[in-house]
N, CA, C and O atoms as a DFTB+ gen file, in Angstrom:
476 C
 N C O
     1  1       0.852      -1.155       0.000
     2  2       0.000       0.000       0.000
     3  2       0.909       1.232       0.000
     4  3       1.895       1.340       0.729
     5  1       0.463       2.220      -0.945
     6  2       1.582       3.010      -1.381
     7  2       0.872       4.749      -0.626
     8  3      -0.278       5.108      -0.877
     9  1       1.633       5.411       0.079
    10  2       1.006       6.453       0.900
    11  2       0.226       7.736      -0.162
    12  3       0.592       7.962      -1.315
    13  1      -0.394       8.134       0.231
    14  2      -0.907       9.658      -0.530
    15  2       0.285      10.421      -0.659
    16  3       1.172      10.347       0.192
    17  1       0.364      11.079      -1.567
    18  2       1.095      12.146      -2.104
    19  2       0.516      13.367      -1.662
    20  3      -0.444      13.831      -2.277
    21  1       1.084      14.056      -0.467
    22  2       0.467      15.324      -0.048
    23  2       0.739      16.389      -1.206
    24  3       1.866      16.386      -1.700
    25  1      -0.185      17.274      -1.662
    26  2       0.493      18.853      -2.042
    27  2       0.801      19.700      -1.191
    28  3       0.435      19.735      -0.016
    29  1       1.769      20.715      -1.975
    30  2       2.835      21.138      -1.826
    31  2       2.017      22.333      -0.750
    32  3       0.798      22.477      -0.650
    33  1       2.790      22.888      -0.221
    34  2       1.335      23.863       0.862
    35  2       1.667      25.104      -0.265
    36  3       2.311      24.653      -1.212
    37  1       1.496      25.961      -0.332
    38  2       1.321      27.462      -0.896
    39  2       1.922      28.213      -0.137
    40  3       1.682      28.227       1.070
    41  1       2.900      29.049      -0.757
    42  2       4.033      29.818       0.188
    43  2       3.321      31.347       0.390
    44  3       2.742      32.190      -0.295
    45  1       3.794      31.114       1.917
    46  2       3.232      32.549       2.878
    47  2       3.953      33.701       1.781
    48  3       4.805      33.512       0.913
    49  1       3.142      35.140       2.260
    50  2       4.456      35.948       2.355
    51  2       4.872      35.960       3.119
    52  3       4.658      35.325       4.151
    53  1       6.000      37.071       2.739
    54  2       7.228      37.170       4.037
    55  2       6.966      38.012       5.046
    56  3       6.372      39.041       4.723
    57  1       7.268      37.852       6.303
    58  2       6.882      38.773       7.399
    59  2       7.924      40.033       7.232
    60  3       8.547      40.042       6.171
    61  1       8.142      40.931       8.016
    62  2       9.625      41.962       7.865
    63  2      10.472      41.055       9.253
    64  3      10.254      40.471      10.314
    65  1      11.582      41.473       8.281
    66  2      12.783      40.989       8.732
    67  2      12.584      39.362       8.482
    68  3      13.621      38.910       8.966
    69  1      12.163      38.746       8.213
    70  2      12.037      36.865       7.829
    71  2      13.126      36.729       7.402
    72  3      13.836      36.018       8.113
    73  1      13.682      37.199       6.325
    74  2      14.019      37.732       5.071
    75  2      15.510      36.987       6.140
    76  3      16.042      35.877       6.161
    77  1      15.713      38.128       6.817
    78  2      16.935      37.948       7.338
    79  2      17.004      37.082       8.348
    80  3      18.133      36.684       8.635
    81  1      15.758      36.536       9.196
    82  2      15.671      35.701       9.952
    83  2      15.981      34.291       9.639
    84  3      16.315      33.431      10.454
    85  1      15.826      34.146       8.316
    86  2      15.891      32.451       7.525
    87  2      17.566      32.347       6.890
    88  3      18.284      31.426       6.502
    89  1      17.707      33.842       7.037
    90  2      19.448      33.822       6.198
    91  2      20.551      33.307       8.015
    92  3      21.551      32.599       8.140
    93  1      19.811      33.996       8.957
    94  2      20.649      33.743       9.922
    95  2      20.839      32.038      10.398
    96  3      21.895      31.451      10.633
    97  1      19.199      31.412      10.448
    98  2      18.549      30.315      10.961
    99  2      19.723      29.611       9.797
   100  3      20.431      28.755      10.326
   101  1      19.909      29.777       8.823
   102  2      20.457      28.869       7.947
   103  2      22.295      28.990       8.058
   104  3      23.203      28.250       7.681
   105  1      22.256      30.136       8.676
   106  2      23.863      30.182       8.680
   107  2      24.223      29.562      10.040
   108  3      25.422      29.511      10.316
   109  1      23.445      29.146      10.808
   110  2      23.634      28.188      12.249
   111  2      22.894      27.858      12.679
   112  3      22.112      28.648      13.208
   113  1      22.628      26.202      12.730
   114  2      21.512      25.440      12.509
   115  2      21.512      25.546      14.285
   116  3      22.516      25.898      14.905
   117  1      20.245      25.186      14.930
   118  2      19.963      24.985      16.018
   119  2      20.855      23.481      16.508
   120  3      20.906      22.566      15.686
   121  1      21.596      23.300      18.012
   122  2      21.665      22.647      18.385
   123  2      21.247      21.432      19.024
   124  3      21.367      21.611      20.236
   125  1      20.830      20.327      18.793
   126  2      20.086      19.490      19.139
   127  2      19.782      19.550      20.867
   128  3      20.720      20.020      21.511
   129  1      18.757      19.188      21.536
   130  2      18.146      19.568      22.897
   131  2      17.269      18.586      23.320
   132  3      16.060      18.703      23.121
   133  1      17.820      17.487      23.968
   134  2      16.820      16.497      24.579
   135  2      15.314      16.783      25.197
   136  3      15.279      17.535      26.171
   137  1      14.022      16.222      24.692
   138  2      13.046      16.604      25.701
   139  2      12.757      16.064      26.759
   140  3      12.268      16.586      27.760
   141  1      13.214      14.384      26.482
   142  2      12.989      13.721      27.811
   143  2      14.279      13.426      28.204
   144  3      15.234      13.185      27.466
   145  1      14.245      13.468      29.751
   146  2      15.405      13.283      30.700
   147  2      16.359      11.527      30.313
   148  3      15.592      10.751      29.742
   149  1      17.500      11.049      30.504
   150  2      18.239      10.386      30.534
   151  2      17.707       9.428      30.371
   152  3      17.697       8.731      29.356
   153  1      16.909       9.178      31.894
   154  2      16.431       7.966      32.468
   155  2      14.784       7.845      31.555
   156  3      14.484       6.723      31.146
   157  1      14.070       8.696      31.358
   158  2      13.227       8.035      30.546
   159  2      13.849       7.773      29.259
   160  3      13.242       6.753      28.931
   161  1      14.567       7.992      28.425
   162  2      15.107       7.557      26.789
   163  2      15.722       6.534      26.996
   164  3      16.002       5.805      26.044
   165  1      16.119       6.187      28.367
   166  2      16.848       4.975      28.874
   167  2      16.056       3.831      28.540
   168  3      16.441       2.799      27.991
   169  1      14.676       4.190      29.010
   170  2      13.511       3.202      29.441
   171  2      13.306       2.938      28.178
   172  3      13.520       1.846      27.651
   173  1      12.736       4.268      27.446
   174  2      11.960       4.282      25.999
   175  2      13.348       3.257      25.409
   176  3      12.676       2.247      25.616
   177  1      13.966       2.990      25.156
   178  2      15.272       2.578      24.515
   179  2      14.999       1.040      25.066
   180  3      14.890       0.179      24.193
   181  1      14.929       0.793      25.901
   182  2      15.158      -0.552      26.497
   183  2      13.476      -1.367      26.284
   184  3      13.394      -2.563      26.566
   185  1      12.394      -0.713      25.850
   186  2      11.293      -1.166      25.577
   187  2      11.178      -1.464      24.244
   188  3      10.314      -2.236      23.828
   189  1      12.164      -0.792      23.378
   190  2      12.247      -0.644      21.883
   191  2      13.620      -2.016      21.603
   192  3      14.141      -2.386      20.550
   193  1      13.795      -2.376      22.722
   194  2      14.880      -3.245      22.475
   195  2      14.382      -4.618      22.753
   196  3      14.779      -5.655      22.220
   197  1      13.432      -4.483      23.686
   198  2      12.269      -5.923      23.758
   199  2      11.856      -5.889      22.851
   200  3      12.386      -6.659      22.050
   201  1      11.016      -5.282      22.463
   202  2      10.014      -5.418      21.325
   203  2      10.397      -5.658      19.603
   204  3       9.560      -5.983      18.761
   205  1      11.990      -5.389      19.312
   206  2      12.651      -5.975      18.822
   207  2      13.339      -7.529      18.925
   208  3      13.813      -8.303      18.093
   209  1      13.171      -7.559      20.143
   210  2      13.801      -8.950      20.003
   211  2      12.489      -9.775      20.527
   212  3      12.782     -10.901      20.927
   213  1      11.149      -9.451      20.603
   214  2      10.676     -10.220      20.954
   215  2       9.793     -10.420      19.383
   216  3       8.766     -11.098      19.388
   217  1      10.296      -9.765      18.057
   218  2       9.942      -9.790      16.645
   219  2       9.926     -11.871      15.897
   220  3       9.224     -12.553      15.152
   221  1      10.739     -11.977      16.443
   222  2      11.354     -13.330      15.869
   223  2      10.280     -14.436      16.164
   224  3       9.948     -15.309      15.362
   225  1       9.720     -14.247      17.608
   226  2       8.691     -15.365      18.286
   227  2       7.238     -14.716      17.877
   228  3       6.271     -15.370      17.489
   229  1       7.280     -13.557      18.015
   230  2       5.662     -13.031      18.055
   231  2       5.708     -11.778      17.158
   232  3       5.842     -10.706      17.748
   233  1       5.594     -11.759      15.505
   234  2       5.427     -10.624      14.678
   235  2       4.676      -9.364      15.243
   236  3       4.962      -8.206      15.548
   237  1       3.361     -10.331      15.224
   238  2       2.041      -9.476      15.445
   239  2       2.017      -8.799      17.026
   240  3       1.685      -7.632      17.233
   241  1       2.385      -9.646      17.969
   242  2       2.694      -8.760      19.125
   243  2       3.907      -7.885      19.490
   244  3       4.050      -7.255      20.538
   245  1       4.895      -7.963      18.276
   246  2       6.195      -7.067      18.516
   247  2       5.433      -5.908      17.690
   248  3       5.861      -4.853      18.158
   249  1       4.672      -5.680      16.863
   250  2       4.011      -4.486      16.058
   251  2       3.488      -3.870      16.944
   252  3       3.589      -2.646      17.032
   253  1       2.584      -4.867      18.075
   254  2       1.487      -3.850      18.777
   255  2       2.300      -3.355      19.782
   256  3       1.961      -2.361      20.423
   257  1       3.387      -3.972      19.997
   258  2       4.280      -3.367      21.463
   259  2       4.891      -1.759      20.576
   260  3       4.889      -0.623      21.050
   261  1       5.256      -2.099      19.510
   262  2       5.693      -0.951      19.539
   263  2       4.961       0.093      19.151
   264  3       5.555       1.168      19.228
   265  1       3.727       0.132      18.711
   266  2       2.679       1.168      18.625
   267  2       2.545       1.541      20.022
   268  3       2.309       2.713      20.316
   269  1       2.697       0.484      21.062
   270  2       2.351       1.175      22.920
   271  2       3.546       1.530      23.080
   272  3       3.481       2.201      24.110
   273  1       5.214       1.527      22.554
   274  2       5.957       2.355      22.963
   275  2       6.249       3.621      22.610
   276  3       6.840       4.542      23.173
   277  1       5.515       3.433      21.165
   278  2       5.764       4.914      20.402
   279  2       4.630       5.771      21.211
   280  3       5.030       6.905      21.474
   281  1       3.410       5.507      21.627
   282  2       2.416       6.228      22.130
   283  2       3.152       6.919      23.693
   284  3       3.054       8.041      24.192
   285  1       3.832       5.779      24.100
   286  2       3.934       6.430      25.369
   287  2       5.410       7.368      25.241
   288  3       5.758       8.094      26.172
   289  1       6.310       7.231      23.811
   290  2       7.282       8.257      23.350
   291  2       6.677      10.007      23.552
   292  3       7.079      11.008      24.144
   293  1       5.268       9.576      22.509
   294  2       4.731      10.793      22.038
   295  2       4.211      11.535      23.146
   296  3       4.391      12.749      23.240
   297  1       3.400      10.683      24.221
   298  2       3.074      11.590      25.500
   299  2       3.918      11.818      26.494
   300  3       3.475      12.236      27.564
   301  1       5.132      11.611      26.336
   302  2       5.737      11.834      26.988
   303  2       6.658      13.273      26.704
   304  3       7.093      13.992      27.603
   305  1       6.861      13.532      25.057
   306  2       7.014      14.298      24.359
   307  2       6.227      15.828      24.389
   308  3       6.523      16.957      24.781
   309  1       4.798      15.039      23.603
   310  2       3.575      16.187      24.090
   311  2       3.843      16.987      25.640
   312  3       4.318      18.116      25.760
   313  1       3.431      16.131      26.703
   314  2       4.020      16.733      27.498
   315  2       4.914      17.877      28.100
   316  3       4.641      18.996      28.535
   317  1       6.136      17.144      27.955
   318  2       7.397      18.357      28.114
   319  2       7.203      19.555      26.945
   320  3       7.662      20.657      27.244
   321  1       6.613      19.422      25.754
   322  2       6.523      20.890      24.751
   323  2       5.457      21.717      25.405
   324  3       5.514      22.936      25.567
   325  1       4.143      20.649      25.888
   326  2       3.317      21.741      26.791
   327  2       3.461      22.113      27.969
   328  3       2.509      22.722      28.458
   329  1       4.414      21.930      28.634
   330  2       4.954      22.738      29.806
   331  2       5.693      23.900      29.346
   332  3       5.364      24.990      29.811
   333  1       6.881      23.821      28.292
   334  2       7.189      24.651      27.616
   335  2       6.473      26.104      27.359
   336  3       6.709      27.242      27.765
   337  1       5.357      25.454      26.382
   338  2       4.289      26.146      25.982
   339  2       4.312      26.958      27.461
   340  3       5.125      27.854      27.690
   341  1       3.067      26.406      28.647
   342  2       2.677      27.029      29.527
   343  2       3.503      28.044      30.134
   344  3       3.127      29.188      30.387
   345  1       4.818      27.494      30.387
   346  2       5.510      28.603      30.749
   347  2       5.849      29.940      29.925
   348  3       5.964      30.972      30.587
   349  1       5.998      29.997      28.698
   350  2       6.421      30.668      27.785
   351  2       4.871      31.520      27.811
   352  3       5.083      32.671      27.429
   353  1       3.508      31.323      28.117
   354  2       2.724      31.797      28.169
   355  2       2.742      32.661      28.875
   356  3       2.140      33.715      28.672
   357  1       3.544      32.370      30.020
   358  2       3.532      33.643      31.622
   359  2       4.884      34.435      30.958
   360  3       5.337      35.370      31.618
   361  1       5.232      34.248      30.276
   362  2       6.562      35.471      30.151
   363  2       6.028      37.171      30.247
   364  3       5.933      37.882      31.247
   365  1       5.810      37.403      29.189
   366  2       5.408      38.800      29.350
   367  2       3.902      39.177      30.181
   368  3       2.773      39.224      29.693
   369  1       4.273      39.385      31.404
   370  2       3.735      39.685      32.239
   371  2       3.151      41.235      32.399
   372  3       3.783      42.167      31.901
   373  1       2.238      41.399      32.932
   374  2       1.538      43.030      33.106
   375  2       0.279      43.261      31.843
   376  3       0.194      43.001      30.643
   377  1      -0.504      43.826      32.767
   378  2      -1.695      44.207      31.316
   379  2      -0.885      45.037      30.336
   380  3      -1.674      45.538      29.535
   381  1       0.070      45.304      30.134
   382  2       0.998      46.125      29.222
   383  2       2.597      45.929      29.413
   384  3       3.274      46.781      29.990
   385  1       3.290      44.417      28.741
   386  2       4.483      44.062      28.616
   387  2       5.084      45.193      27.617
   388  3       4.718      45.576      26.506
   389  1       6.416      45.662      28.670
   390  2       7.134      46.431      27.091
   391  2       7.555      45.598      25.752
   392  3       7.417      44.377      25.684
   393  1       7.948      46.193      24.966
   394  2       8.341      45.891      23.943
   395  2       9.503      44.769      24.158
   396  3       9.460      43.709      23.534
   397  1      10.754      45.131      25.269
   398  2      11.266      44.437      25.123
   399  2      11.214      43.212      25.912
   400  3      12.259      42.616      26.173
   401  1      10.065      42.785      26.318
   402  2      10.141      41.783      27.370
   403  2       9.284      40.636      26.549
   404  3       9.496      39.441      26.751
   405  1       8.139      41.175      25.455
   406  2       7.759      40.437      24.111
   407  2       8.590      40.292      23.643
   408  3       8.660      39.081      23.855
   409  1       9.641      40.557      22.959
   410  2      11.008      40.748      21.686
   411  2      12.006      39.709      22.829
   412  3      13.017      39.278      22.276
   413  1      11.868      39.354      24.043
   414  2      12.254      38.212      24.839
   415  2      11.651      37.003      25.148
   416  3      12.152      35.932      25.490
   417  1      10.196      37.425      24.931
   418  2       9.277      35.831      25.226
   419  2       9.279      35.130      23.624
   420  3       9.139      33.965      23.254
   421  1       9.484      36.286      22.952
   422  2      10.091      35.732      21.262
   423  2      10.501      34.627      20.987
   424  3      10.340      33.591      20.342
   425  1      11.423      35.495      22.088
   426  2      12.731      34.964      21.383
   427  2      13.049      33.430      21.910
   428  3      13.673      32.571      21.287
   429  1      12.337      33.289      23.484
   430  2      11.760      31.900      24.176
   431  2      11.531      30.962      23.093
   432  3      12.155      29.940      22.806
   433  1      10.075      31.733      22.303
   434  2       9.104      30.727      21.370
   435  2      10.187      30.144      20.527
   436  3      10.615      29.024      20.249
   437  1      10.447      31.392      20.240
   438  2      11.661      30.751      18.515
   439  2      12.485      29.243      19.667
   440  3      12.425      28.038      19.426
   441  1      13.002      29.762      20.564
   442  2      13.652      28.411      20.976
   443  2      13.298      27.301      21.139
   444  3      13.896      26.227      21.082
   445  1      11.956      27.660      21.418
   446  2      10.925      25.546      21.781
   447  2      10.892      25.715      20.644
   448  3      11.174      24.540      20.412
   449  1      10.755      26.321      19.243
   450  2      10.410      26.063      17.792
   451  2      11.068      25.458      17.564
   452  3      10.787      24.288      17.304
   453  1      12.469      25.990      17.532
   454  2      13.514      25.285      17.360
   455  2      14.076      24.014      17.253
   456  3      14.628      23.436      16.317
   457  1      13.721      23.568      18.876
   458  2      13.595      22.438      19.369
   459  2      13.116      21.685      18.860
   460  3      13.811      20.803      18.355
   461  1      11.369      21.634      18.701
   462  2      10.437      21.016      17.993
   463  2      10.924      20.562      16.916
   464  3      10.824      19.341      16.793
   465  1      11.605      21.324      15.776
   466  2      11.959      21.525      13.974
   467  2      12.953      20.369      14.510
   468  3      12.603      19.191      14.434
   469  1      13.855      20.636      14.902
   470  2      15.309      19.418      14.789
   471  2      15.098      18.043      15.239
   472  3      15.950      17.154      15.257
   473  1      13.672      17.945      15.661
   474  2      13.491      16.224      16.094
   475  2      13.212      15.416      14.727
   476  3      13.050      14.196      14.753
């Protein structure tokens, strides 16, 4: 079974300054940034390593194990970006944040973006 062929999306315009924002983003790629801690990728890793080796005896139950490890990857994932999120929500604080304390919770977002893009 052969997947759908998505189309292509339709290109935005450009915001001001993008322009130069995509020339910088491209002249130094973001550094990679773990979301989950040690010890859970430890776990996630060692469940992905059963369920591989338990492929050989049981096809059909090494498939479904790993649909329950990828699920519990993704909420575990979801998670830590929506804490992110939440916090990045309280940044600019006051019924009237200055300018530069938005042009700092920005600059926050751009960083979980970041994050997000390089997985």
């Amino acid at each position: 079974m052969t997947s759908p062929v998505l189309p292509a999306l339709p290109a935005l315009p450009a915001l001001p300054g993008q322009r130069d924002a995509e020339a910088a983003a491209d002249a130094a790629p973001p550094v990679p940034v773990q979301w989950l801690d040690r010890h859970r990728v430890a776990v996630l890793r060692a469940q992905w390593t059963a369920v591989q080796a338990g492929f050989v005896d049981d096809p059909r139950e090494a498939a479904r194990s790993a649909d329950e490890v990828l699920g519990r990857a993704l909420t575990l994932l979801t998670e830590q970006v929506e804490q992110a999120r939440h916090r990045l929500r309280a940044l600019p604080q006051g019924p009237a944040p200055t300018t530069e304390e938005l042009r700092g919770a920005l600059r926050e977002y751009h960083k979980v973006l970041d994050r997000i893009l390089i997985v």
